[in-house]
Amino acid sequence: MIEVLVVDDDFRVAEINAAYVARVPGFRVRAKAHNAAQALAVLEGGGTDLVLLDQYLPDETGLSLVRRIRELGHHTDVIMVTAARDIATVQTAMRYGALQYLVKPFSFPGLRVKLEAYAQLRRTLDGAEQAEQEEVDRIFGTLRTATTTAPLPKGHSAPTTELIRRVLLGAARPLSAHEVAQRSGLSRSTAQRYLKRMEESGRLSLTLKYGETGRPEHRYVWAPGAS
């Protein structure tokens, strides 16, 4: 099993990311941390293979934590999982050795692709001592993942999918299934069915809004780069 440390200052986001990790075969959540100090304490204990790391932490940035991790001699792999989109942050993450960079908000398929590529990289490297150029190219190519659009399941139509896409793209904020149904003229059950399928295929990002009852309401936004 690949042991994962999930680091995010938002407790709810950390729970969601940890739940996503647990759904990918071969991965297990070792711990969750909500600041750099907690994350470093977990790493000092050993046994962590991969860190899913947010940039915005209350005590220091994720990138400064990566630098300290390397200075302390830890070779744990890092995937940045953050809302930071500026090129300077992305470049610095690359220089500090982050293997992947996943921009929030994202859906489960978006993270799954990154984790599966990482697992493939580990399998490629296991037991290898030397590599010819062809093997080197294959190793570096393992992390170059592409997103694909899944075919529509039976009972789902392209026009209805396009209608929901337009509704979400035209919204100024994430929408609930009820709001999508109202704006599109669809029934709530139909909107929910399509939204669930589109989220599973990576075309939508899911966020949670907590109300007074404590039960989260699912809200959807069109995923960046989705077609």
mmCIF file of C-alpha atoms in Angstrom:
data_model
loop_
_atom_site.group_PDB
_atom_site.id
_atom_site.type_symbol
_atom_site.label_atom_id
_atom_site.label_comp_id
_atom_site.label_asym_id
_atom_site.label_seq_id
_atom_site.Cartn_x
_atom_site.Cartn_y
_atom_site.Cartn_z
ATOM 1 C CA MET A 1 0.000 0.000 0.000
ATOM 2 C CA ILE A 2 1.105 3.549 -0.741
ATOM 3 C CA GLU A 3 0.804 5.536 2.502
ATOM 4 C CA VAL A 4 -0.507 9.069 1.992
ATOM 5 C CA LEU A 5 -0.413 12.154 4.216
ATOM 6 C CA VAL A 6 -3.190 14.642 3.384
ATOM 7 C CA VAL A 7 -2.319 18.225 4.355
ATOM 8 C CA ASP A 8 -4.961 20.964 4.166
ATOM 9 C CA ASP A 9 -5.864 23.709 6.635
ATOM 10 C CA ASP A 10 -9.575 23.260 5.884
ATOM 11 C CA PHE A 11 -10.791 20.271 7.919
ATOM 12 C CA ARG A 12 -13.662 19.542 5.527
ATOM 13 C CA VAL A 13 -11.450 19.673 2.439
ATOM 14 C CA ALA A 14 -8.952 17.376 4.140
ATOM 15 C CA GLU A 15 -11.754 14.900 4.843
ATOM 16 C CA ILE A 16 -12.944 15.017 1.224
ATOM 17 C CA ASN A 17 -9.419 14.550 -0.156
ATOM 18 C CA ALA A 18 -8.770 11.700 2.254
ATOM 19 C CA ALA A 19 -12.015 10.035 1.162
ATOM 20 C CA TYR A 20 -10.943 10.382 -2.468
ATOM 21 C CA VAL A 21 -7.556 8.786 -1.720
ATOM 22 C CA ALA A 22 -9.227 5.869 0.060
ATOM 23 C CA ARG A 23 -11.259 5.125 -3.090
ATOM 24 C CA VAL A 24 -8.154 4.519 -5.220
ATOM 25 C CA PRO A 25 -6.890 0.905 -5.010
ATOM 26 C CA GLY A 26 -3.382 0.608 -3.616
ATOM 27 C CA PHE A 27 -3.523 3.830 -1.594
ATOM 28 C CA ARG A 28 -4.158 4.316 2.111
ATOM 29 C CA VAL A 29 -4.446 7.511 4.163
ATOM 30 C CA ARG A 30 -1.779 7.396 6.859
ATOM 31 C CA ALA A 31 -2.770 10.686 8.475
ATOM 32 C CA LYS A 32 -4.331 14.097 7.975
ATOM 33 C CA ALA A 33 -2.618 17.337 8.998
ATOM 34 C CA HIS A 34 -3.941 20.891 9.063
ATOM 35 C CA ASN A 35 -0.722 22.865 9.357
ATOM 36 C CA ALA A 36 2.961 22.488 8.530
ATOM 37 C CA ALA A 37 3.976 21.567 12.081
ATOM 38 C CA GLN A 38 1.535 18.657 12.196
ATOM 39 C CA ALA A 39 2.646 17.483 8.767
ATOM 40 C CA LEU A 40 6.317 17.574 9.716
ATOM 41 C CA ALA A 41 5.597 15.608 12.912
ATOM 42 C CA VAL A 42 3.934 12.858 10.864
ATOM 43 C CA LEU A 43 6.844 12.768 8.413
ATOM 44 C CA GLU A 44 9.368 12.546 11.231
ATOM 45 C CA GLY A 45 7.596 9.386 12.355
ATOM 46 C CA GLY A 46 8.386 7.719 9.010
ATOM 47 C CA GLY A 47 6.226 5.469 6.859
ATOM 48 C CA THR A 48 4.809 8.158 4.555
ATOM 49 C CA ASP A 49 5.265 7.625 0.824
ATOM 50 C CA LEU A 50 3.318 10.557 -0.591
ATOM 51 C CA VAL A 51 2.116 13.957 0.631
ATOM 52 C CA LEU A 52 -0.919 15.705 -0.870
ATOM 53 C CA LEU A 53 0.025 19.242 0.093
ATOM 54 C CA ASP A 54 -1.915 22.490 0.115
ATOM 55 C CA GLN A 55 -0.004 25.735 -0.453
ATOM 56 C CA TYR A 56 -1.967 27.895 1.976
ATOM 57 C CA LEU A 57 -1.251 26.713 5.527
ATOM 58 C CA PRO A 58 -1.638 28.815 8.696
ATOM 59 C CA ASP A 59 1.981 28.548 9.931
ATOM 60 C CA GLU A 60 3.916 28.541 6.627
ATOM 61 C CA THR A 61 3.376 27.899 2.940
ATOM 62 C CA GLY A 62 3.328 24.434 1.494
ATOM 63 C CA LEU A 63 6.357 25.220 -0.657
ATOM 64 C CA SER A 64 8.425 26.362 2.307
ATOM 65 C CA LEU A 65 7.462 23.102 3.999
ATOM 66 C CA VAL A 66 8.663 21.130 0.970
ATOM 67 C CA ARG A 67 11.991 22.948 1.169
ATOM 68 C CA ARG A 68 12.345 22.110 4.873
ATOM 69 C CA ILE A 69 11.392 18.484 4.206
ATOM 70 C CA ARG A 70 14.219 18.207 1.678
ATOM 71 C CA GLU A 71 16.697 19.988 3.957
ATOM 72 C CA LEU A 72 15.892 17.466 6.701
ATOM 73 C CA GLY A 73 16.659 14.612 4.325
ATOM 74 C CA HIS A 74 13.129 13.302 3.803
ATOM 75 C CA HIS A 75 12.583 11.849 0.338
ATOM 76 C CA THR A 76 8.806 11.605 0.579
ATOM 77 C CA ASP A 77 7.122 12.394 -2.738
ATOM 78 C CA VAL A 78 4.881 15.445 -2.978
ATOM 79 C CA ILE A 79 1.832 16.307 -5.073
ATOM 80 C CA MET A 80 0.677 19.894 -4.638
ATOM 81 C CA VAL A 81 -3.106 20.135 -4.235
ATOM 82 C CA THR A 82 -3.927 23.826 -4.057
ATOM 83 C CA ALA A 83 -5.933 26.752 -5.361
ATOM 84 C CA ALA A 84 -2.700 28.659 -6.086
ATOM 85 C CA ARG A 85 -2.614 29.203 -9.850
ATOM 86 C CA ASP A 86 0.194 31.761 -10.282
ATOM 87 C CA ILE A 87 3.079 30.638 -12.466
ATOM 88 C CA ALA A 88 5.685 31.567 -9.848
ATOM 89 C CA THR A 89 4.196 29.063 -7.398
ATOM 90 C CA VAL A 90 3.969 26.372 -10.069
ATOM 91 C CA GLN A 91 7.591 26.934 -11.108
ATOM 92 C CA THR A 92 8.803 26.838 -7.514
ATOM 93 C CA ALA A 93 6.901 23.621 -6.901
ATOM 94 C CA MET A 94 8.681 22.067 -9.872
ATOM 95 C CA ARG A 95 12.086 23.251 -8.644
ATOM 96 C CA TYR A 96 11.442 21.810 -5.188
ATOM 97 C CA GLY A 97 10.622 18.438 -6.716
ATOM 98 C CA ALA A 98 6.832 18.238 -6.594
ATOM 99 C CA LEU A 99 5.823 15.404 -8.921
ATOM 100 C CA GLN A 100 2.383 16.746 -9.780
ATOM 101 C CA TYR A 101 0.343 19.918 -9.345
ATOM 102 C CA LEU A 102 -3.444 19.660 -9.040
ATOM 103 C CA VAL A 103 -5.445 22.887 -9.054
ATOM 104 C CA LYS A 104 -8.527 23.235 -6.825
ATOM 105 C CA PRO A 105 -11.391 22.740 -7.226
ATOM 106 C CA PHE A 106 -11.125 19.261 -8.670
ATOM 107 C CA SER A 107 -13.233 16.109 -8.753
ATOM 108 C CA PHE A 108 -12.400 12.563 -7.727
ATOM 109 C CA PRO A 109 -11.426 11.495 -11.284
ATOM 110 C CA GLY A 110 -8.950 14.384 -11.453
ATOM 111 C CA LEU A 111 -7.133 13.190 -8.348
ATOM 112 C CA ARG A 112 -7.478 9.533 -9.293
ATOM 113 C CA VAL A 113 -5.605 10.117 -12.562
ATOM 114 C CA LYS A 114 -2.721 11.752 -10.685
ATOM 115 C CA LEU A 115 -2.543 8.969 -8.101
ATOM 116 C CA GLU A 116 -2.702 6.206 -10.691
ATOM 117 C CA ALA A 117 0.112 7.868 -12.649
ATOM 118 C CA TYR A 118 2.147 8.094 -9.453
ATOM 119 C CA ALA A 119 1.559 4.413 -8.687
ATOM 120 C CA GLN A 120 2.669 3.527 -12.207
ATOM 121 C CA LEU A 121 5.837 5.579 -11.708
ATOM 122 C CA ARG A 122 6.654 3.675 -8.531
ATOM 123 C CA ARG A 123 6.134 0.353 -10.293
ATOM 124 C CA THR A 124 8.421 1.485 -13.114
ATOM 125 C CA LEU A 125 11.176 2.513 -10.713
ATOM 126 C CA ASP A 126 10.982 -0.481 -8.369
ATOM 127 C CA GLY A 127 14.046 -2.653 -8.764
ATOM 128 C CA ALA A 128 15.591 -0.468 -11.462
ATOM 129 C CA GLU A 129 19.259 0.453 -11.118
ATOM 130 C CA GLN A 130 20.181 1.787 -14.548
ATOM 131 C CA ALA A 131 18.148 2.884 -17.555
ATOM 132 C CA GLU A 132 18.726 3.438 -21.224
ATOM 133 C CA GLN A 133 17.305 6.545 -22.895
ATOM 134 C CA GLU A 134 14.123 4.718 -23.922
ATOM 135 C CA GLU A 135 13.494 3.684 -20.328
ATOM 136 C CA VAL A 136 14.255 7.189 -19.065
ATOM 137 C CA ASP A 137 11.723 8.613 -21.527
ATOM 138 C CA ARG A 138 9.137 6.113 -20.326
ATOM 139 C CA ILE A 139 9.758 7.033 -16.690
ATOM 140 C CA PHE A 140 9.318 10.747 -17.327
ATOM 141 C CA GLY A 141 6.329 10.087 -19.571
ATOM 142 C CA THR A 142 4.506 8.192 -16.825
ATOM 143 C CA LEU A 143 3.430 11.423 -15.147
ATOM 144 C CA ARG A 144 2.247 13.085 -18.345
ATOM 145 C CA THR A 145 -1.416 12.199 -17.962
ATOM 146 C CA ALA A 146 -4.277 13.321 -20.165
ATOM 147 C CA THR A 147 -7.917 13.706 -19.290
ATOM 148 C CA THR A 148 -10.475 11.995 -21.457
ATOM 149 C CA THR A 149 -14.212 12.451 -21.735
ATOM 150 C CA ALA A 150 -16.079 9.318 -20.803
ATOM 151 C CA PRO A 151 -18.870 8.164 -23.143
ATOM 152 C CA LEU A 152 -22.390 8.942 -22.091
ATOM 153 C CA PRO A 153 -24.123 6.070 -20.268
ATOM 154 C CA LYS A 154 -27.399 4.580 -21.466
ATOM 155 C CA GLY A 155 -30.312 6.923 -20.848
ATOM 156 C CA HIS A 156 -28.183 10.097 -20.993
ATOM 157 C CA SER A 157 -28.433 12.427 -23.973
ATOM 158 C CA ALA A 158 -25.858 14.850 -25.356
ATOM 159 C CA PRO A 159 -28.359 17.771 -25.590
ATOM 160 C CA THR A 160 -29.300 17.454 -21.910
ATOM 161 C CA THR A 161 -25.635 17.221 -20.941
ATOM 162 C CA GLU A 162 -24.923 20.355 -22.991
ATOM 163 C CA LEU A 163 -27.859 22.149 -21.350
ATOM 164 C CA ILE A 164 -26.472 21.451 -17.880
ATOM 165 C CA ARG A 165 -22.998 22.499 -19.038
ATOM 166 C CA ARG A 166 -24.338 25.871 -20.208
ATOM 167 C CA VAL A 167 -26.221 26.384 -16.947
ATOM 168 C CA LEU A 168 -23.105 25.744 -14.854
ATOM 169 C CA LEU A 169 -20.825 27.828 -17.067
ATOM 170 C CA GLY A 170 -23.277 30.721 -16.864
ATOM 171 C CA ALA A 171 -23.508 30.620 -13.080
ATOM 172 C CA ALA A 172 -21.466 32.970 -10.908
ATOM 173 C CA ARG A 173 -21.121 30.335 -8.153
ATOM 174 C CA PRO A 174 -21.478 26.571 -7.629
ATOM 175 C CA LEU A 175 -25.069 25.368 -7.940
ATOM 176 C CA SER A 176 -27.066 22.692 -6.171
ATOM 177 C CA ALA A 177 -29.001 20.048 -8.083
ATOM 178 C CA HIS A 178 -32.219 21.899 -7.207
ATOM 179 C CA GLU A 179 -30.854 25.150 -8.673
ATOM 180 C CA VAL A 180 -29.630 23.384 -11.821
ATOM 181 C CA ALA A 181 -33.095 21.858 -12.240
ATOM 182 C CA GLN A 182 -34.778 25.262 -11.851
ATOM 183 C CA ARG A 183 -32.487 27.015 -14.339
ATOM 184 C CA SER A 184 -32.572 24.232 -16.927
ATOM 185 C CA GLY A 185 -36.240 23.272 -16.688
ATOM 186 C CA LEU A 186 -35.346 19.659 -15.881
ATOM 187 C CA SER A 187 -36.786 17.636 -13.048
ATOM 188 C CA ARG A 188 -34.641 17.494 -9.921
ATOM 189 C CA SER A 189 -34.151 13.732 -10.246
ATOM 190 C CA THR A 190 -32.949 14.111 -13.831
ATOM 191 C CA ALA A 191 -30.570 16.928 -12.879
ATOM 192 C CA GLN A 192 -29.198 14.870 -10.000
ATOM 193 C CA ARG A 193 -28.648 11.840 -12.251
ATOM 194 C CA TYR A 194 -26.757 13.848 -14.857
ATOM 195 C CA LEU A 195 -24.755 15.818 -12.297
ATOM 196 C CA LYS A 196 -23.630 12.645 -10.544
ATOM 197 C CA ARG A 197 -22.480 11.070 -13.790
ATOM 198 C CA MET A 198 -20.704 14.232 -14.952
ATOM 199 C CA GLU A 199 -18.930 14.548 -11.599
ATOM 200 C CA GLU A 200 -17.787 10.930 -11.786
ATOM 201 C CA SER A 201 -16.370 11.517 -15.282
ATOM 202 C CA GLY A 202 -14.354 14.527 -14.117
ATOM 203 C CA ARG A 203 -16.346 17.192 -15.950
ATOM 204 C CA LEU A 204 -17.686 18.747 -12.741
ATOM 205 C CA SER A 205 -16.108 19.653 -9.426
ATOM 206 C CA LEU A 206 -18.098 18.966 -6.278
ATOM 207 C CA THR A 207 -18.121 21.272 -3.270
ATOM 208 C CA LEU A 208 -20.021 20.936 -0.014
ATOM 209 C CA LYS A 209 -22.042 23.639 1.728
ATOM 210 C CA TYR A 210 -22.870 22.987 5.378
ATOM 211 C CA GLY A 211 -26.127 24.355 6.729
ATOM 212 C CA GLU A 212 -27.625 24.580 10.206
ATOM 213 C CA THR A 213 -28.658 20.915 10.173
ATOM 214 C CA GLY A 214 -25.058 19.800 9.684
ATOM 215 C CA ARG A 215 -25.927 17.878 6.524
ATOM 216 C CA PRO A 216 -23.828 19.087 3.598
ATOM 217 C CA GLU A 217 -25.504 20.213 0.387
ATOM 218 C CA HIS A 218 -23.761 19.136 -2.811
ATOM 219 C CA ARG A 219 -22.922 22.024 -5.122
ATOM 220 C CA TYR A 220 -21.445 21.702 -8.579
ATOM 221 C CA VAL A 221 -19.160 23.819 -10.750
ATOM 222 C CA TRP A 222 -17.774 23.128 -14.222
ATOM 223 C CA ALA A 223 -14.258 21.723 -13.868
ATOM 224 C CA PRO A 224 -11.426 23.858 -15.312
ATOM 225 C CA GLY A 225 -10.313 22.464 -18.664
ATOM 226 C CA ALA A 226 -13.274 20.088 -19.009
ATOM 227 C CA SER A 227 -14.834 19.733 -22.442
#
